[in-house]
């Protein structure tokens, strides 16, 4: 009797089993558990009231599956991270990553997946719009069939969208058509934010991902070194219960940046291409202003050229602020400060431009070779320096 009580209190470690890590007194080997089979990654931005219901739904839908959930919150100001931590304190299957000074649905999903060791990774929105009851079917399909990804699809037969405005549906359709530019796969809903992927397929693509914006699935398909074997399962996209959608013009801009990066990013950075395009527009603005100053306002050449330079500088700055750096857009006082640093940097760029061109011209290069070389040196300088000084990252 006594002996048996003692063995219950101090169990003998089973013989023949070697552990890789020495067991610390705080974490006896018996409390150690293997990683979950399925990791559900849930990006959040101001979703406080959806955290509890989301976990309840996962718990119900995933009965019988070894799962874990990783919420990745971009420092929401509504207390989402605190909710997640409270849930994690009560349930080991729940974890949270709180990113400070960072934004982005795609990068959040990537970092969530990287923080897990599970062989299967699902991505689902926190706002209950995706149908979590599909998760077990997705997992079963990945395990039973030769597949890399199972996509929850709004556009496969049987899927759909509840309560979407006509405008939003139209935008979604246009964006889906655009995605065909970079997609090799014939997938009905490449913009879906709801899917499950095998870890090896994710790992194969992760270093090539553009990681900008909202469309992580599209990014995975366009970046994977080998075609991903996929299957679409229809579901109905539900209306939002709490909180608001984060879809705005910035998200649309980021989407276009993703497509452009996949198309030309291996040749030239998309931002530099935009910066150069704005420079081209600036040249036209300059010439038009110069012409108006000379012909319409009757200024002498020096005055007209000075006015044209100022107008083109302000125009270039404003265009870059809206198109090239929409994600770091400056407003109010920051706009004025930005205009000053931009003008100063581009002034130096102009000096470098003229300097390089003059040296080359003096070395008997053709006038246009010297001219282009000067312009290239000036633009690269302007781009490189303003990207750091005028539109700094991460504020
Ligand atoms: N961490 C983080 N960072 N999470 C974000 C961010 C961000 O910058 N932006 C949005 N989220 C979270 C939201 O909190 C939500 O859980 C989820 O990402 C989707 O954001 P919504 O704003 O609700 O997007 P939606 O409903 O318009 O569109 C979603 O569903 C579509 C259909 O599947 C997205 O997943 C789309 O990518 C998808 O096409
Ligand atoms: Mn949503």
Short mmCIF file of C-alpha atoms and ligand atoms in Angstrom, two decimals:
data_model
loop_
_atom_site.label_atom_id
_atom_site.label_comp_id
_atom_site.label_asym_id
_atom_site.label_seq_id
_atom_site.Cartn_x
_atom_site.Cartn_y
_atom_site.Cartn_z
CA UNK A 1 0.00 0.00 0.00
CA UNK A 2 2.63 2.43 1.11
CA UNK A 3 5.01 1.53 -1.70
CA UNK A 4 2.36 2.01 -4.31
CA UNK A 5 1.58 5.51 -3.00
CA UNK A 6 5.27 6.33 -3.23
CA UNK A 7 5.55 5.22 -6.81
CA UNK A 8 2.67 7.47 -7.65
CA UNK A 9 4.43 10.44 -6.15
CA UNK A 10 7.85 9.76 -7.64
CA UNK A 11 7.43 7.78 -10.82
CA UNK A 12 10.53 6.02 -12.14
CA UNK A 13 11.54 7.44 -15.51
CA UNK A 14 10.86 4.81 -18.13
CA UNK A 15 14.01 2.92 -19.03
CA UNK A 16 15.47 3.04 -22.51
CA UNK A 17 14.07 6.48 -23.32
CA UNK A 18 16.74 9.13 -23.87
CA UNK A 19 15.68 12.73 -23.91
CA UNK A 20 17.60 15.26 -25.98
CA UNK A 21 17.28 17.99 -23.40
CA UNK A 22 17.99 17.63 -19.72
CA UNK A 23 14.75 17.99 -17.83
CA UNK A 24 14.71 21.12 -15.69
CA UNK A 25 13.12 20.81 -12.27
CA UNK A 26 10.45 23.34 -13.30
CA UNK A 27 9.43 21.37 -16.37
CA UNK A 28 9.44 17.65 -15.67
CA UNK A 29 9.49 15.43 -18.71
CA UNK A 30 5.97 14.28 -18.00
CA UNK A 31 4.53 17.74 -18.74
CA UNK A 32 6.23 17.96 -22.09
CA UNK A 33 3.96 17.53 -25.10
CA UNK A 34 4.75 17.25 -28.77
CA UNK A 35 3.87 20.13 -31.09
CA UNK A 36 0.35 20.39 -32.40
CA UNK A 37 -0.45 18.87 -35.76
CA UNK A 38 -2.33 21.93 -36.96
CA UNK A 39 -1.39 25.54 -36.35
CA UNK A 40 -4.12 28.09 -36.99
CA UNK A 41 -2.61 31.52 -37.67
CA UNK A 42 -4.98 34.41 -37.01
CA UNK A 43 -3.94 37.98 -37.92
CA UNK A 44 -5.61 40.67 -35.85
CA UNK A 45 -5.95 44.42 -35.97
CA UNK A 46 -8.55 45.81 -33.58
CA UNK A 47 -10.54 42.60 -33.17
CA UNK A 48 -10.97 42.59 -29.37
CA UNK A 49 -14.56 41.37 -29.34
CA UNK A 50 -13.88 38.62 -31.84
CA UNK A 51 -11.10 36.85 -29.91
CA UNK A 52 -13.30 34.96 -27.44
CA UNK A 53 -15.91 33.82 -30.00
CA UNK A 54 -13.13 32.82 -32.40
CA UNK A 55 -11.48 30.55 -29.85
CA UNK A 56 -14.82 28.98 -28.92
CA UNK A 57 -15.54 28.24 -32.53
CA UNK A 58 -12.10 26.72 -33.12
CA UNK A 59 -12.49 24.59 -30.02
CA UNK A 60 -15.81 23.27 -31.30
CA UNK A 61 -14.74 22.81 -34.91
CA UNK A 62 -11.41 21.14 -34.16
CA UNK A 63 -12.52 18.57 -31.59
CA UNK A 64 -10.31 15.49 -31.86
CA UNK A 65 -7.46 17.35 -33.62
CA UNK A 66 -4.20 18.39 -31.92
CA UNK A 67 -4.28 22.09 -32.75
CA UNK A 68 -2.81 25.38 -31.61
CA UNK A 69 -3.74 28.93 -32.50
CA UNK A 70 -1.29 31.80 -32.93
CA UNK A 71 -2.79 35.26 -33.00
CA UNK A 72 -0.53 37.85 -34.59
CA UNK A 73 -1.55 41.32 -33.49
CA UNK A 74 -0.10 44.53 -34.87
CA UNK A 75 -0.36 46.44 -31.61
CA UNK A 76 -4.09 47.17 -31.90
CA UNK A 77 -5.20 50.10 -29.76
CA UNK A 78 -8.47 48.46 -28.65
CA UNK A 79 -6.87 45.98 -26.26
CA UNK A 80 -6.83 42.99 -28.61
CA UNK A 81 -3.37 41.87 -27.46
CA UNK A 82 -4.50 41.88 -23.81
CA UNK A 83 -7.49 39.70 -24.72
CA UNK A 84 -5.20 37.31 -26.54
CA UNK A 85 -2.82 37.09 -23.58
CA UNK A 86 -5.70 36.47 -21.20
CA UNK A 87 -6.88 33.63 -23.43
CA UNK A 88 -3.34 32.26 -23.69
CA UNK A 89 -3.00 32.33 -19.91
CA UNK A 90 -6.01 30.06 -19.60
CA UNK A 91 -5.32 27.72 -22.52
CA UNK A 92 -1.94 26.42 -23.68
CA UNK A 93 -3.19 25.92 -27.20
CA UNK A 94 -3.42 29.68 -27.61
CA UNK A 95 -0.42 31.92 -28.20
CA UNK A 96 0.02 35.51 -29.25
CA UNK A 97 2.63 37.50 -31.10
CA UNK A 98 2.40 41.24 -30.59
CA UNK A 99 4.26 43.23 -33.22
CA UNK A 100 5.05 46.81 -32.31
CA UNK A 101 5.63 49.40 -35.01
CA UNK A 102 4.73 46.92 -37.73
CA UNK A 103 1.75 46.53 -40.04
CA UNK A 104 0.63 44.08 -42.63
CA UNK A 105 -1.70 41.13 -42.90
CA UNK A 106 0.67 39.04 -45.05
CA UNK A 107 3.77 39.55 -42.95
CA UNK A 108 1.72 38.81 -39.82
CA UNK A 109 0.63 35.46 -41.27
CA UNK A 110 4.19 34.61 -42.28
CA UNK A 111 5.57 35.35 -38.82
CA UNK A 112 2.79 33.37 -37.17
CA UNK A 113 3.56 30.34 -39.32
CA UNK A 114 7.28 30.69 -38.64
CA UNK A 115 6.63 30.65 -34.91
CA UNK A 116 5.07 27.19 -35.09
CA UNK A 117 6.45 23.69 -35.62
CA UNK A 118 3.17 22.18 -36.79
CA UNK A 119 3.27 20.26 -40.09
CA UNK A 120 0.01 21.88 -41.24
CA UNK A 121 -0.67 25.62 -41.15
CA UNK A 122 -4.04 27.28 -41.59
CA UNK A 123 -4.66 30.99 -42.01
CA UNK A 124 -8.05 32.40 -41.04
CA UNK A 125 -9.35 35.90 -40.32
CA UNK A 126 -10.22 36.76 -36.73
CA UNK A 127 -13.53 38.41 -37.58
CA UNK A 128 -15.54 35.18 -37.99
CA UNK A 129 -16.15 35.87 -41.69
CA UNK A 130 -14.37 32.67 -42.74
CA UNK A 131 -16.04 29.32 -42.09
CA UNK A 132 -13.94 27.55 -39.46
CA UNK A 133 -16.04 24.38 -39.73
CA UNK A 134 -14.21 23.74 -43.00
CA UNK A 135 -10.86 23.29 -41.20
CA UNK A 136 -11.18 19.53 -40.44
CA UNK A 137 -12.13 18.84 -44.07
CA UNK A 138 -9.13 20.86 -45.23
CA UNK A 139 -6.81 18.91 -42.95
CA UNK A 140 -8.25 15.57 -44.02
CA UNK A 141 -7.79 16.50 -47.69
CA UNK A 142 -4.15 17.55 -47.16
CA UNK A 143 -3.42 14.29 -45.38
CA UNK A 144 -5.22 11.99 -47.79
CA UNK A 145 -4.56 13.57 -51.18
CA UNK A 146 -1.43 14.69 -53.05
CA UNK A 147 -1.97 18.37 -52.22
CA UNK A 148 0.06 21.30 -50.93
CA UNK A 149 -2.75 23.77 -50.28
CA UNK A 150 -6.47 23.64 -49.66
CA UNK A 151 -8.19 26.95 -50.32
CA UNK A 152 -11.44 28.14 -48.80
CA UNK A 153 -13.07 29.56 -51.90
CA UNK A 154 -15.85 32.09 -52.31
CA UNK A 155 -15.96 31.60 -56.05
CA UNK A 156 -15.94 27.80 -56.34
CA UNK A 157 -19.36 26.26 -57.00
CA UNK A 158 -21.30 26.32 -53.73
CA UNK A 159 -19.32 29.22 -52.27
CA UNK A 160 -20.39 32.82 -52.06
CA UNK A 161 -20.53 36.13 -50.29
CA UNK A 162 -23.23 37.28 -47.96
CA UNK A 163 -24.08 40.97 -47.82
CA UNK A 164 -21.41 42.57 -49.93
CA UNK A 165 -22.01 45.87 -51.66
CA UNK A 166 -22.01 45.72 -55.47
CA UNK A 167 -18.96 47.98 -55.48
CA UNK A 168 -16.90 45.74 -53.25
CA UNK A 169 -17.84 42.64 -55.26
CA UNK A 170 -16.78 44.42 -58.46
CA UNK A 171 -13.41 45.46 -56.96
CA UNK A 172 -12.85 41.87 -55.87
CA UNK A 173 -13.59 40.59 -59.38
CA UNK A 174 -11.23 43.10 -61.03
CA UNK A 175 -8.48 42.28 -58.53
CA UNK A 176 -8.94 38.57 -59.17
CA UNK A 177 -8.55 39.16 -62.92
CA UNK A 178 -5.39 41.20 -62.28
CA UNK A 179 -3.90 38.37 -60.28
CA UNK A 180 -3.82 36.22 -63.42
CA UNK A 181 -0.81 38.31 -64.51
CA UNK A 182 1.38 36.64 -61.91
CA UNK A 183 -0.40 33.35 -61.26
CA UNK A 184 0.39 30.19 -63.08
CA UNK A 185 -2.39 28.29 -61.32
CA UNK A 186 -5.99 28.37 -62.46
CA UNK A 187 -7.52 29.08 -59.10
CA UNK A 188 -11.01 30.56 -58.72
CA UNK A 189 -10.32 32.53 -55.52
CA UNK A 190 -6.61 33.43 -55.40
CA UNK A 191 -7.44 36.40 -53.13
CA UNK A 192 -8.78 34.19 -50.38
CA UNK A 193 -7.46 34.87 -46.91
CA UNK A 194 -8.60 31.42 -45.74
CA UNK A 195 -6.51 28.34 -46.55
CA UNK A 196 -4.39 25.50 -45.18
CA UNK A 197 -0.90 24.63 -46.41
CA UNK A 198 1.67 21.92 -45.73
CA UNK A 199 4.72 23.17 -43.90
CA UNK A 200 7.17 21.97 -46.57
CA UNK A 201 5.28 23.92 -49.25
CA UNK A 202 5.28 27.02 -47.06
CA UNK A 203 8.99 26.65 -46.26
CA UNK A 204 9.81 26.28 -49.94
CA UNK A 205 8.27 29.66 -50.75
CA UNK A 206 8.87 31.68 -47.61
CA UNK A 207 12.16 33.32 -48.60
CA UNK A 208 10.79 34.44 -51.95
CA UNK A 209 7.59 36.01 -50.65
CA UNK A 210 7.01 39.71 -51.33
CA UNK A 211 5.13 39.89 -48.01
CA UNK A 212 3.46 43.20 -48.82
CA UNK A 213 -0.20 43.84 -48.17
CA UNK A 214 -3.17 41.54 -47.73
CA UNK A 215 -2.80 38.73 -50.22
CA UNK A 216 -0.65 36.07 -48.64
CA UNK A 217 -2.18 33.18 -50.60
CA UNK A 218 -1.59 34.89 -53.94
CA UNK A 219 1.95 35.66 -52.82
CA UNK A 220 2.53 31.98 -51.94
CA UNK A 221 1.25 30.77 -55.30
CA UNK A 222 3.26 33.36 -57.24
CA UNK A 223 6.45 32.83 -55.21
CA UNK A 224 6.63 29.07 -54.82
CA UNK A 225 9.56 27.59 -56.77
CA UNK A 226 7.35 24.70 -57.86
CA UNK A 227 3.67 24.78 -58.80
CA UNK A 228 1.54 24.22 -55.71
CA UNK A 229 -0.91 21.35 -55.91
CA UNK A 230 -4.18 22.76 -54.66
CA UNK A 231 -7.84 22.14 -54.20
CA UNK A 232 -10.63 24.62 -53.52
CA UNK A 233 -13.41 24.00 -51.05
CA UNK A 234 -16.41 26.31 -51.29
CA UNK A 235 -17.59 28.33 -48.31
CA UNK A 236 -19.85 31.29 -47.73
CA UNK A 237 -18.06 34.50 -46.67
CA UNK A 238 -20.04 35.72 -43.66
CA UNK A 239 -20.86 39.29 -42.74
CA UNK A 240 -18.73 40.85 -40.00
CA UNK A 241 -20.18 40.75 -36.48
CA UNK A 242 -17.82 43.11 -34.61
CA UNK A 243 -15.25 45.69 -35.65
CA UNK A 244 -14.63 47.06 -39.13
CA UNK A 245 -12.88 45.95 -42.31
CA UNK A 246 -9.35 47.26 -42.84
CA UNK A 247 -9.77 47.31 -46.59
CA UNK A 248 -8.95 50.80 -47.91
CA UNK A 249 -7.03 52.51 -50.70
CA UNK A 250 -3.76 51.60 -49.01
CA UNK A 251 -4.68 47.93 -49.23
CA UNK A 252 -5.49 48.40 -52.92
CA UNK A 253 -2.16 50.16 -53.45
CA UNK A 254 -0.30 47.37 -51.65
CA UNK A 255 -2.05 44.85 -53.85
CA UNK A 256 -0.80 46.60 -56.99
CA UNK A 257 2.70 46.73 -55.45
CA UNK A 258 2.56 42.98 -54.87
CA UNK A 259 1.54 42.29 -58.49
CA UNK A 260 4.23 44.70 -59.79
CA UNK A 261 6.87 43.16 -57.53
CA UNK A 262 6.08 39.71 -58.87
CA UNK A 263 6.22 41.06 -62.45
CA UNK A 264 9.32 43.29 -62.39
CA UNK A 265 10.75 43.02 -58.87
CA UNK A 266 13.53 40.68 -60.02
CA UNK A 267 14.73 43.37 -62.47
CA UNK A 268 14.23 46.64 -60.61
CA UNK A 269 12.65 47.50 -57.25
CA UNK A 270 9.04 48.57 -57.80
CA UNK A 271 9.49 51.70 -55.71
CA UNK A 272 12.41 52.84 -57.81
CA UNK A 273 10.39 52.26 -60.99
CA UNK A 274 7.59 54.42 -59.54
CA UNK A 275 10.06 57.08 -58.44
CA UNK A 276 11.56 57.20 -61.93
CA UNK A 277 8.09 57.35 -63.53
CA UNK A 278 7.18 60.28 -61.29
CA UNK A 279 10.46 61.90 -62.37
CA UNK A 280 9.38 61.51 -66.00
CA UNK A 281 6.03 63.15 -65.24
CA UNK A 282 7.95 65.87 -63.38
CA UNK A 283 9.96 66.62 -66.50
CA UNK A 284 6.75 67.13 -68.49
CA UNK A 285 5.37 69.38 -65.73
CA UNK A 286 8.62 71.34 -65.80
CA UNK A 287 8.49 71.88 -69.56
CA UNK A 288 4.81 72.83 -69.51
CA UNK A 289 5.42 75.37 -66.73
CA UNK A 290 8.47 76.75 -68.48
CA UNK A 291 6.50 77.18 -71.68
CA UNK A 292 3.63 78.89 -69.85
CA UNK A 293 6.05 81.19 -68.02
CA UNK A 294 7.73 82.25 -71.24
CA UNK A 295 4.76 82.41 -73.59
CA UNK A 296 1.79 83.21 -71.38
CA UNK A 297 3.24 85.11 -68.43
CA UNK A 298 6.00 86.79 -70.41
CA UNK A 299 8.74 86.00 -67.86
CA UNK A 300 12.39 86.08 -68.86
CA UNK A 301 14.07 82.68 -69.17
CA UNK A 302 15.77 82.61 -65.78
CA UNK A 303 12.58 83.52 -63.92
CA UNK A 304 10.48 81.05 -65.91
CA UNK A 305 13.03 78.27 -65.36
CA UNK A 306 13.10 79.01 -61.62
CA UNK A 307 9.31 78.89 -61.36
CA UNK A 308 9.21 75.66 -63.39
CA UNK A 309 11.82 74.08 -61.11
CA UNK A 310 9.84 74.90 -57.97
CA UNK A 311 6.55 73.70 -59.46
CA UNK A 312 8.11 70.45 -60.69
CA UNK A 313 9.79 69.85 -57.32
CA UNK A 314 6.53 70.28 -55.39
CA UNK A 315 4.68 68.19 -57.96
CA UNK A 316 7.23 65.38 -57.78
CA UNK A 317 7.15 65.40 -54.02
CA UNK A 318 3.34 65.27 -53.88
CA UNK A 319 3.13 62.49 -56.49
CA UNK A 320 5.79 60.39 -54.76
CA UNK A 321 4.02 60.94 -51.46
CA UNK A 322 0.78 59.53 -52.88
CA UNK A 323 2.02 56.84 -55.28
CA UNK A 324 5.55 55.76 -54.38
CA UNK A 325 5.28 56.00 -50.60
CA UNK A 326 1.57 55.68 -49.97
CA UNK A 327 2.34 53.38 -47.05
CA UNK A 328 4.51 56.07 -45.42
CA UNK A 329 2.44 59.02 -46.56
CA UNK A 330 3.30 62.36 -44.91
CA UNK A 331 0.54 64.73 -43.85
CA UNK A 332 0.27 68.16 -42.24
CA UNK A 333 3.51 69.43 -40.75
CA UNK A 334 5.34 66.25 -41.75
CA UNK A 335 4.34 67.00 -45.35
CA UNK A 336 6.07 70.41 -45.21
CA UNK A 337 9.15 68.99 -43.51
CA UNK A 338 9.24 66.25 -46.14
CA UNK A 339 9.01 68.80 -48.94
CA UNK A 340 12.04 70.61 -47.49
CA UNK A 341 14.25 67.53 -47.17
CA UNK A 342 13.08 66.30 -50.58
CA UNK A 343 14.00 69.63 -52.20
CA UNK A 344 17.39 69.73 -50.49
CA UNK A 345 18.25 66.16 -51.47
CA UNK A 346 17.09 66.65 -55.06
CA UNK A 347 19.07 69.91 -55.25
CA UNK A 348 22.23 67.97 -54.42
CA UNK A 349 21.10 65.31 -56.90
CA UNK A 350 20.92 67.97 -59.60
CA UNK A 351 24.47 69.09 -58.82
CA UNK A 352 25.70 65.48 -59.02
CA UNK A 353 23.77 65.05 -62.25
CA UNK A 354 25.34 68.09 -63.92
CA UNK A 355 28.78 67.22 -62.54
CA UNK A 356 28.81 63.66 -63.86
CA UNK A 357 27.34 64.69 -67.21
CA UNK A 358 29.91 67.48 -67.65
CA UNK A 359 32.86 65.19 -66.87
CA UNK A 360 31.63 62.60 -69.37
CA UNK A 361 30.94 65.24 -71.99
CA UNK A 362 34.43 66.64 -71.42
CA UNK A 363 35.77 63.11 -72.01
CA UNK A 364 34.22 63.26 -75.48
CA UNK A 365 31.23 61.09 -74.85
CA UNK A 366 28.19 61.75 -77.02
CA UNK A 367 26.02 64.49 -75.55
CA UNK A 368 23.10 62.12 -74.98
CA UNK A 369 25.24 59.48 -73.27
CA UNK A 370 26.57 62.14 -70.90
CA UNK A 371 23.03 63.49 -70.39
CA UNK A 372 21.51 60.10 -69.59
CA UNK A 373 24.38 59.09 -67.29
CA UNK A 374 23.97 62.33 -65.34
CA UNK A 375 20.21 61.81 -65.05
CA UNK A 376 20.66 58.20 -63.87
CA UNK A 377 23.20 59.17 -61.22
CA UNK A 378 20.94 62.02 -60.07
CA UNK A 379 17.83 59.81 -59.86
CA UNK A 380 19.57 57.01 -58.00
CA UNK A 381 20.93 59.53 -55.50
CA UNK A 382 17.54 61.20 -55.10
CA UNK A 383 15.80 57.86 -54.66
CA UNK A 384 18.31 56.36 -52.26
CA UNK A 385 18.58 59.39 -50.02
CA UNK A 386 14.91 60.46 -49.92
CA UNK A 387 13.89 56.88 -49.12
CA UNK A 388 15.86 57.25 -45.88
CA UNK A 389 15.61 60.96 -45.12
CA UNK A 390 12.16 61.99 -46.39
CA UNK A 391 10.09 58.81 -46.13
CA UNK A 392 11.72 56.91 -43.29
CA UNK A 393 10.37 53.47 -42.55
CA UNK A 394 8.46 52.29 -39.52
CA UNK A 395 6.86 55.26 -37.86
N1 LIG B 1 -1.79 41.64 -37.83
C1 LIG B 1 -2.52 42.30 -38.73
N2 LIG B 1 -1.98 43.38 -39.35
N3 LIG B 1 -3.78 41.89 -39.00
C2 LIG B 1 -4.49 42.59 -39.91
C3 LIG B 1 -3.98 43.71 -40.59
C4 LIG B 1 -2.66 44.13 -40.27
O1 LIG B 1 -2.12 45.11 -40.80
N4 LIG B 1 -4.97 44.18 -41.42
C5 LIG B 1 -6.01 43.36 -41.25
N5 LIG B 1 -5.75 42.41 -40.33
C6 LIG B 1 -6.61 41.31 -39.89
C7 LIG B 1 -8.00 41.71 -39.44
O2 LIG B 1 -8.05 41.99 -38.07
C8 LIG B 1 -8.80 40.47 -39.80
O3 LIG B 1 -8.68 39.48 -38.81
C9 LIG B 1 -8.14 39.97 -41.05
O4 LIG B 1 -6.80 40.48 -41.01
C10 LIG B 1 -8.83 40.42 -42.33
O5 LIG B 1 -9.01 41.82 -42.32
P1 LIG B 1 -10.39 42.48 -42.82
O6 LIG B 1 -10.21 43.95 -42.78
O7 LIG B 1 -11.55 41.89 -42.09
O8 LIG B 1 -10.38 42.00 -44.34
P2 LIG B 1 -11.62 41.69 -45.27
O9 LIG B 1 -12.72 40.99 -44.56
O10 LIG B 1 -11.97 42.92 -45.99
O11 LIG B 1 -10.97 40.64 -46.31
C11 LIG B 1 -10.52 39.38 -45.88
O12 LIG B 1 -11.16 38.29 -46.47
C12 LIG B 1 -11.01 38.20 -47.88
C13 LIG B 1 -11.66 36.96 -48.36
O13 LIG B 1 -11.04 35.81 -47.84
C14 LIG B 1 -9.04 39.24 -46.14
O14 LIG B 1 -8.56 38.04 -45.61
C15 LIG B 1 -8.77 39.27 -47.62
O15 LIG B 1 -7.38 39.09 -47.88
C16 LIG B 1 -9.56 38.19 -48.29
O16 LIG B 1 -9.49 38.34 -49.69
MN1 LIG B 2 -13.04 40.66 -42.63
#
